[in-house]
Tab-separated table of C-alpha atoms in Angstrom:
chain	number	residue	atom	x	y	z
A	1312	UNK	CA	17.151	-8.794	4.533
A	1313	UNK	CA	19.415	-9.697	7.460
A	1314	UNK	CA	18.642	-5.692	8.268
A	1315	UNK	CA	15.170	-5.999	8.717
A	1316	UNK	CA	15.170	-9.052	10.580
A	1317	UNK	CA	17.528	-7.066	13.303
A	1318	UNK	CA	14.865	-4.371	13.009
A	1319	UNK	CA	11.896	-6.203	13.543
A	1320	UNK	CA	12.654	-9.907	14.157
A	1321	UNK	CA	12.471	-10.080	17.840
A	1322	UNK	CA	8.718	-9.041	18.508
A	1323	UNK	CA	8.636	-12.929	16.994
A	1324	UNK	CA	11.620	-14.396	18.284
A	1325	UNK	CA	12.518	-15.294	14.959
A	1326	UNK	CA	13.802	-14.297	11.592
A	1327	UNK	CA	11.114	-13.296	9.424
A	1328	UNK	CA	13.224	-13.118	6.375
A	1329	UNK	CA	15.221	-15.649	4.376
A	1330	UNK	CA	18.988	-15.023	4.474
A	1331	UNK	CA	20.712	-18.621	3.125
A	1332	UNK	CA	23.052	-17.518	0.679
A	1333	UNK	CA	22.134	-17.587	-2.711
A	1334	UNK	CA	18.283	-17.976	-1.460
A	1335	UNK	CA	17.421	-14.755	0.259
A	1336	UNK	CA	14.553	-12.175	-0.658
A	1337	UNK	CA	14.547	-12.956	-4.428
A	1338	UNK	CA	11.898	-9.632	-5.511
A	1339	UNK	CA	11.367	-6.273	-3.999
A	1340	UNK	CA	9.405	-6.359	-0.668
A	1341	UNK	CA	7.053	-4.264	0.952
A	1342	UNK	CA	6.527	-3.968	4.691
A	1343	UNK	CA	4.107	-2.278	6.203
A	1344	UNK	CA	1.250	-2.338	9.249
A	1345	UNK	CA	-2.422	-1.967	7.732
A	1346	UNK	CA	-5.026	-1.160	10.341
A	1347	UNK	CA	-7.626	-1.760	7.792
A	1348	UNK	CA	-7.181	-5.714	7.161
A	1349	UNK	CA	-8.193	-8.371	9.578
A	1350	UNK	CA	-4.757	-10.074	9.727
A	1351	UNK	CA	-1.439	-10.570	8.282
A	1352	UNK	CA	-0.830	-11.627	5.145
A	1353	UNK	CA	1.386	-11.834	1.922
A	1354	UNK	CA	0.432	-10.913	-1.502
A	1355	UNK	CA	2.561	-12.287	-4.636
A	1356	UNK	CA	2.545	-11.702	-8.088
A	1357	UNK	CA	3.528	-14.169	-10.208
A	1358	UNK	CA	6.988	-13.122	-12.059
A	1359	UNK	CA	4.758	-14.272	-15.106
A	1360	UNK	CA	3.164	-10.632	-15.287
A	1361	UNK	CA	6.565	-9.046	-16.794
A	1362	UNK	CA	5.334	-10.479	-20.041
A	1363	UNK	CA	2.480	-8.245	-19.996
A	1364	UNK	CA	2.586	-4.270	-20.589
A	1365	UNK	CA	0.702	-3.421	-17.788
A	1366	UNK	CA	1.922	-0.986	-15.265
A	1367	UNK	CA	2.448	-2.568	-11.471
A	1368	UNK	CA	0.505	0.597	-10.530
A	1369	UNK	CA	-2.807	-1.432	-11.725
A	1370	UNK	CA	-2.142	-4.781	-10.652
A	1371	UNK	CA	-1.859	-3.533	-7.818
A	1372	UNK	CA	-6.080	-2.756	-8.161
A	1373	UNK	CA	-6.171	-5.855	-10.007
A	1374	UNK	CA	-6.346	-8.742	-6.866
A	1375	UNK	CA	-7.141	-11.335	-9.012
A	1376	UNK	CA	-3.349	-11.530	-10.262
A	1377	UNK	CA	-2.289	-12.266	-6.979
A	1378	UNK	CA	-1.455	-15.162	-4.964
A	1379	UNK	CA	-2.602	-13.673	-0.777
A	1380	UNK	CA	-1.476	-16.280	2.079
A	1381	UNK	CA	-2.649	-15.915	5.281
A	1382	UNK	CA	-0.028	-15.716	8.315
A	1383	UNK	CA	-0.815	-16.908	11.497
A	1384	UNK	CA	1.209	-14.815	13.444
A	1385	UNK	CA	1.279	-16.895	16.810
A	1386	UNK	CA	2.424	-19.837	14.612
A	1387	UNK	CA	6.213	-19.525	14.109
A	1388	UNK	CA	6.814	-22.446	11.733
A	1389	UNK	CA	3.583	-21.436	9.869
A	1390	UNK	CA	5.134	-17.990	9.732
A	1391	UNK	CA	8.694	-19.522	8.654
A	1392	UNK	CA	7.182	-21.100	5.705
A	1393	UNK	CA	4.899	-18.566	4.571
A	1394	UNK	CA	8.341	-15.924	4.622
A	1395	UNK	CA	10.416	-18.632	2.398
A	1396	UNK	CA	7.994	-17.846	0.184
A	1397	UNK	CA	10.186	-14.271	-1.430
A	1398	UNK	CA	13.155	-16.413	-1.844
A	1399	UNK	CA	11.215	-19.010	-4.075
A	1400	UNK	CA	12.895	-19.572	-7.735
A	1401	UNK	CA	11.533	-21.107	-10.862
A	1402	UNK	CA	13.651	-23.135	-13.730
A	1403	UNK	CA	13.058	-21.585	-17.110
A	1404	UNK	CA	15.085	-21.222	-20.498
A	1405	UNK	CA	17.451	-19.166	-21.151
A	1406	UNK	CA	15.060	-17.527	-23.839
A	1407	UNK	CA	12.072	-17.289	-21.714
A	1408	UNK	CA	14.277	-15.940	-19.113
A	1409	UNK	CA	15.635	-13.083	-21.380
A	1410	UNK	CA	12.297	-12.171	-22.725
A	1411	UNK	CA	10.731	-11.706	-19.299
A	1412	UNK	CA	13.627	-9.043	-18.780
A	1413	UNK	CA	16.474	-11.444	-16.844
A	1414	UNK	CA	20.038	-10.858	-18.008
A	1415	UNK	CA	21.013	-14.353	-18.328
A	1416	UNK	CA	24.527	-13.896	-17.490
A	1417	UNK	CA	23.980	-13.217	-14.005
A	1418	UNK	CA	21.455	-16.057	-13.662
A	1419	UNK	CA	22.035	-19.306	-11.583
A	1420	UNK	CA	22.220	-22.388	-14.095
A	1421	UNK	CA	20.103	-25.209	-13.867
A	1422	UNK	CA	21.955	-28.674	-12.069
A	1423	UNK	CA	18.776	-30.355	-13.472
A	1424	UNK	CA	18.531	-29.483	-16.998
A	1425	UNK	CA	21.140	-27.962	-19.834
A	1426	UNK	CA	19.970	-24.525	-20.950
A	1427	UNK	CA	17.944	-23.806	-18.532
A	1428	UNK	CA	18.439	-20.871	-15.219
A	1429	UNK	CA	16.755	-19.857	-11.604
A	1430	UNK	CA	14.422	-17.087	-12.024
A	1431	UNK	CA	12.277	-15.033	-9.345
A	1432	UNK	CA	9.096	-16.947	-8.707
A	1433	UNK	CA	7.257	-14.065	-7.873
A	1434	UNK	CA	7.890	-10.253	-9.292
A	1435	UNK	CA	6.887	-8.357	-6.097
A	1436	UNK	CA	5.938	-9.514	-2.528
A	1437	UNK	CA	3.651	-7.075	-0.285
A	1438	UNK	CA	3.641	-8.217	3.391
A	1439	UNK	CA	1.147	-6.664	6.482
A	1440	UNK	CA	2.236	-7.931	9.742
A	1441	UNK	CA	1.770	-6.101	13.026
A	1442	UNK	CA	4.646	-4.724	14.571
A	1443	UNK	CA	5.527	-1.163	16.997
A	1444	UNK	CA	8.102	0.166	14.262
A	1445	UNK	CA	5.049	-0.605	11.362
A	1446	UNK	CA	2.662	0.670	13.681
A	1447	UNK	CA	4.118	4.278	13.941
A	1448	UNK	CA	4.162	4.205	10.305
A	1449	UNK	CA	7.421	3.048	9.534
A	1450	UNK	CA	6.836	1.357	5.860
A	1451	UNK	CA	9.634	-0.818	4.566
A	1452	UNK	CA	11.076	-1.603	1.049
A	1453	UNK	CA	13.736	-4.397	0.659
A	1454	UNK	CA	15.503	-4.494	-2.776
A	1455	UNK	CA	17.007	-7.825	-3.293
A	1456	UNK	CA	20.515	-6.398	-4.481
A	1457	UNK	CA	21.606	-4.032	-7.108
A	1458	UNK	CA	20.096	-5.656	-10.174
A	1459	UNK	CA	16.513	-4.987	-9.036
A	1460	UNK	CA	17.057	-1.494	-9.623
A	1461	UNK	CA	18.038	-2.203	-13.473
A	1462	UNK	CA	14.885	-5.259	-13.092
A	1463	UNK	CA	12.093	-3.778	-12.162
A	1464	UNK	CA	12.839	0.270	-12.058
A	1465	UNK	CA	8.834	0.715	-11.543
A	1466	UNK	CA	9.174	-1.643	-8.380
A	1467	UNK	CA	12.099	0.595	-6.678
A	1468	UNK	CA	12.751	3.726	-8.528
A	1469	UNK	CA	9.410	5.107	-8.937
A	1470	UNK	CA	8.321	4.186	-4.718
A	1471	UNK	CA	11.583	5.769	-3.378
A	1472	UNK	CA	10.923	9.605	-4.511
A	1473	UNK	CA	7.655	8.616	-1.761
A	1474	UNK	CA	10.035	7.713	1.022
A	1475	UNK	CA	10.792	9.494	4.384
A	1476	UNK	CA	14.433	7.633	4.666
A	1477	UNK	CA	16.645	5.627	2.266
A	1478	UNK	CA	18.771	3.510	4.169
A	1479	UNK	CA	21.718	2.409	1.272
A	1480	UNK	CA	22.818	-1.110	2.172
A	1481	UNK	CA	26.790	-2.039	1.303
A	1482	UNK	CA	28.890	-4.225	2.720
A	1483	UNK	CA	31.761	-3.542	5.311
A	1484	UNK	CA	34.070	-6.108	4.092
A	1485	UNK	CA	34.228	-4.541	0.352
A	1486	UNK	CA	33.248	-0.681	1.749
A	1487	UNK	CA	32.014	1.597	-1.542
A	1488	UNK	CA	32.427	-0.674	-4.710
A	1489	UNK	CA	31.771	0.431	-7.919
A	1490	UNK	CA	28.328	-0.745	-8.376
A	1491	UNK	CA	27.343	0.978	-5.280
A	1492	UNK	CA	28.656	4.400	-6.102
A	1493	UNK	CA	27.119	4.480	-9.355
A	1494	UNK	CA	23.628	3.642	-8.032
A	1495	UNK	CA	23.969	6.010	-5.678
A	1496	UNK	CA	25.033	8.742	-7.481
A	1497	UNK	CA	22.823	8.579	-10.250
A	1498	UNK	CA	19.505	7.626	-8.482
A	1499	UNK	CA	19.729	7.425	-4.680
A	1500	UNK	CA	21.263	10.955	-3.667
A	1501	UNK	CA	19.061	12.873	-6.315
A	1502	UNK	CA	16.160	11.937	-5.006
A	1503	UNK	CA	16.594	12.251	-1.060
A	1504	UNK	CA	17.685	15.624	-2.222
A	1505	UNK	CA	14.764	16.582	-3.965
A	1506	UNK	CA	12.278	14.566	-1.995
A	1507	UNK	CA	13.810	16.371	1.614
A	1508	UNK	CA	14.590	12.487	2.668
A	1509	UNK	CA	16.523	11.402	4.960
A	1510	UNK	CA	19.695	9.793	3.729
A	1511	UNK	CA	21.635	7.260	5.092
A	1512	UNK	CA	24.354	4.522	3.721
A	1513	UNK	CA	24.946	1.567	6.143
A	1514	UNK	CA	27.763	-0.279	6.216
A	1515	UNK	CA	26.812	-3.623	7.026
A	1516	UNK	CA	28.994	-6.994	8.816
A	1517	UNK	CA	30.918	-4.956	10.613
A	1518	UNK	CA	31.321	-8.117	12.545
A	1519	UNK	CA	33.560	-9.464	9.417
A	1520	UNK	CA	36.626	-7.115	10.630
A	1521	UNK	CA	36.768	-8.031	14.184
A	1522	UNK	CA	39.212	-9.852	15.555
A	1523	UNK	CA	39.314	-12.118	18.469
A	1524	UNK	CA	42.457	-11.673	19.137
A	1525	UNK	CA	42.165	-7.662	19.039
A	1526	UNK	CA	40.951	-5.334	21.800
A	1527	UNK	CA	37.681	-4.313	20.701
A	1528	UNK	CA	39.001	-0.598	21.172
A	1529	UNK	CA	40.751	-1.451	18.508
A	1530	UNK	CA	38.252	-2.780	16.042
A	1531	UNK	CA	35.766	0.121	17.088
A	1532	UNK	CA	38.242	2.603	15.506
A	1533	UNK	CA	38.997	0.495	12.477
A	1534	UNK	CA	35.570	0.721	11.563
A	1535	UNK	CA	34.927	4.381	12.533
A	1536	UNK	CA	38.091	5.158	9.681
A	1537	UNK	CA	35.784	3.167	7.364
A	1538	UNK	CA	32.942	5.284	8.186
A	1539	UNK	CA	34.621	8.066	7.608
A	1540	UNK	CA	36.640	7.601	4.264
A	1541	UNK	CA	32.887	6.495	3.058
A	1542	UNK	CA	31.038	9.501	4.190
A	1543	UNK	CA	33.800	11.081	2.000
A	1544	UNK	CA	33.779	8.868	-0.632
A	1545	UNK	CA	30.202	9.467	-1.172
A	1546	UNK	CA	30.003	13.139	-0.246
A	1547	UNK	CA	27.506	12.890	2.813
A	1548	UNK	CA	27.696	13.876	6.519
A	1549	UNK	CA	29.340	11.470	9.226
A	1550	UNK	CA	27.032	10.896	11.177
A	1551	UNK	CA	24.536	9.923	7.972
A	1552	UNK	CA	26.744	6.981	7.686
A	1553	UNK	CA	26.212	3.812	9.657
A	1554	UNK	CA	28.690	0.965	10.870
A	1555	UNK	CA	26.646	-1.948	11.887
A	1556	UNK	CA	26.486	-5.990	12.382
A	1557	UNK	CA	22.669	-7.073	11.244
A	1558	UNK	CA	23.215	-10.742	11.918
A	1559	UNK	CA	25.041	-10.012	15.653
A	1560	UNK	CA	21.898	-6.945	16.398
A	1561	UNK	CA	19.635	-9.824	15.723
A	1562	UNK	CA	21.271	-12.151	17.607
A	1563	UNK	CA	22.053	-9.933	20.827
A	1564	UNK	CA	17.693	-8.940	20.514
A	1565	UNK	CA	17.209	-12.154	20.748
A	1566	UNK	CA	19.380	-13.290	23.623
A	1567	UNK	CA	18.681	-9.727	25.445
A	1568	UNK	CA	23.080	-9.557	25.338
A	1569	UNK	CA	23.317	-5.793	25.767
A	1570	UNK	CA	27.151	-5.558	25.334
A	1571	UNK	CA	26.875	-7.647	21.936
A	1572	UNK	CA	23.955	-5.314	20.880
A	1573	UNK	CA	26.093	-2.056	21.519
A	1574	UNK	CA	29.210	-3.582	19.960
A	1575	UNK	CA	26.399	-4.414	16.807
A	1576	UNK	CA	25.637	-0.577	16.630
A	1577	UNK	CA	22.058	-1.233	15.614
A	1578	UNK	CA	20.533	1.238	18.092
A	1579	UNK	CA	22.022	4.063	16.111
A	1580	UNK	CA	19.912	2.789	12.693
A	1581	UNK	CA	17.031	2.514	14.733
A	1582	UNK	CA	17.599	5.636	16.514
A	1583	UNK	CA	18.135	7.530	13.463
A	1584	UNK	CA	15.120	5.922	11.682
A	1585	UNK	CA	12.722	6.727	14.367
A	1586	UNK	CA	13.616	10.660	14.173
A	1587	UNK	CA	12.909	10.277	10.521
A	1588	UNK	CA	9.389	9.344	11.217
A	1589	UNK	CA	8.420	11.946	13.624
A	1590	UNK	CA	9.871	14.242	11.717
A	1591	UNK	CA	8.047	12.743	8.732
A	1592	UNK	CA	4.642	13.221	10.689
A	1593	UNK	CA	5.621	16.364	11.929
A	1594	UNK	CA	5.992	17.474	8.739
A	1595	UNK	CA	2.254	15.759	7.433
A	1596	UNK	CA	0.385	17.589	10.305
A	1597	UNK	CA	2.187	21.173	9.054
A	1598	UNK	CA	0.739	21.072	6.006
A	1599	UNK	CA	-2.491	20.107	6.754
């Protein structure tokens, strides 16, 4: 989440996504730019709908399932608050938990009430903002963690075979654990491979292993040795794999600190992403 507010958080001067621990994007997010509507918006459906048997694929024709807010764009605490909405949780049983699909396990427990656990509010979030990256038709899918995957594999799995560029989110403080390799093994690499995608795993809070009292020489090399025993560790080319510092990108945008923003390494994601995109529509207008 902390990504995408580096990618497209200062054309508002703001964050557009929750990141408090513990209360960040709680259900896959879309982002995307539609010409077509007459302002921005969000669309919600209600984490209710797991119950049913029907496919996301027609709820998605099915507007009357979903909750649409209007976001006034040159409002930023109208924005703020209409964002907080993806991190929203409800307090349900443990039984009505499991039978909407929840592990319970891995579920925060109630302070109020015995028995009882935080669930996703909503089941999927589709937001249409303006924006330059959206508006070159740059679409964006945020997975809140691993366990969405496993959650809602209609949500994730079944969108990413459509996607120009996976960009594999870990964390540079922990490097490949083994959560990540086995998601990306099994699901992630297959299908850039067989989709032609571009494929890239970032390595995120790079910020965590600098040192203050360390020349940042030396902290630039300790995290190009990361990037390179991961590149190896997950069998993919170098320069595929992506040291950066989300929360210090954002922060340098937003403060226009060009020596903080190189040291983030953000402008190689965003590089690399905007290649993906031309290429993308190069490769649209040669086959039509």
């Amino acid at each position: 989440s902390e990504l995408i507010n580096a990618l497209l958080g200062k054309h508002y001067g703001q964050r557009l996504l929750p990141t408090r621990i513990g209360r960040t994007t709680m259900c896959p997010t879309e982002l995307f730019y539609d010409a077509t509507a007459t302002g921005a918006y969000i669309k919600l459906l209600p984490i209710r709908t797991r119950a049913e048997k029907t496919p996301l694929a027609e709820y998605k024709e099915q507007l009357e399932h979903w909750v649409h807010l209007t976001i006034n764009l040159d409002d930023p605490q109208a924005m703020k608050k209409a964002f907080t909405e993806v991190s929203q949780t409800k307090e349900v049983s443990q039984e009505e938990a499991a039978g909407l699909g929840f592990d319970v396990d891995y579920l925060e427990p109630s302070l109020k009430e015995n028995g009882f656990v935080h669930i996703p509010a909503w089941r999927h979030a589709i937001i249409n903002i303006d924006h330059p990256l959206l508006r070159q038709g740059l679409a964006i899918i945020d997975t809140p963690g691993l366990n969405a995957l496993g959650a809602e594999p209609e949500l994730t799995l079944s969108l990413l075979p459509d996607a120009q560029a996976l960009v594999f989110v870990m964390s540079a403080d922990t490097g490949v654990t083994a959560s990540d390799f086995s998601i990306w093994s099994d699901h992630i690499q297959d299908i850039a491979h067989r989709r032609g995608a571009a494929l890239y795993a970032v390595l995120n809070k790079i910020d965590l292993l600098w040192d203050e009292d360390e020349e940042p020489e030396h902290a630039e090399e300790a995290v190009l040795r990361l990037a390179r025993l991961t590149a190896k560790q997950l069998h993919v080319e170098p320069e595929n794999v992506m040291p950066i510092s989300a929360r210090q990108g954002f922060k340098a945008r937003l403060a226009n600190d060009k020596e903080l923003l190189a040291r983030s390494r953000m402008e190689f994601l965003e590089a690399a992403l905007a290649r993906s995109i031309v290429k993308a529509k190069a490769s649209t207008l040669n086959t039509t």
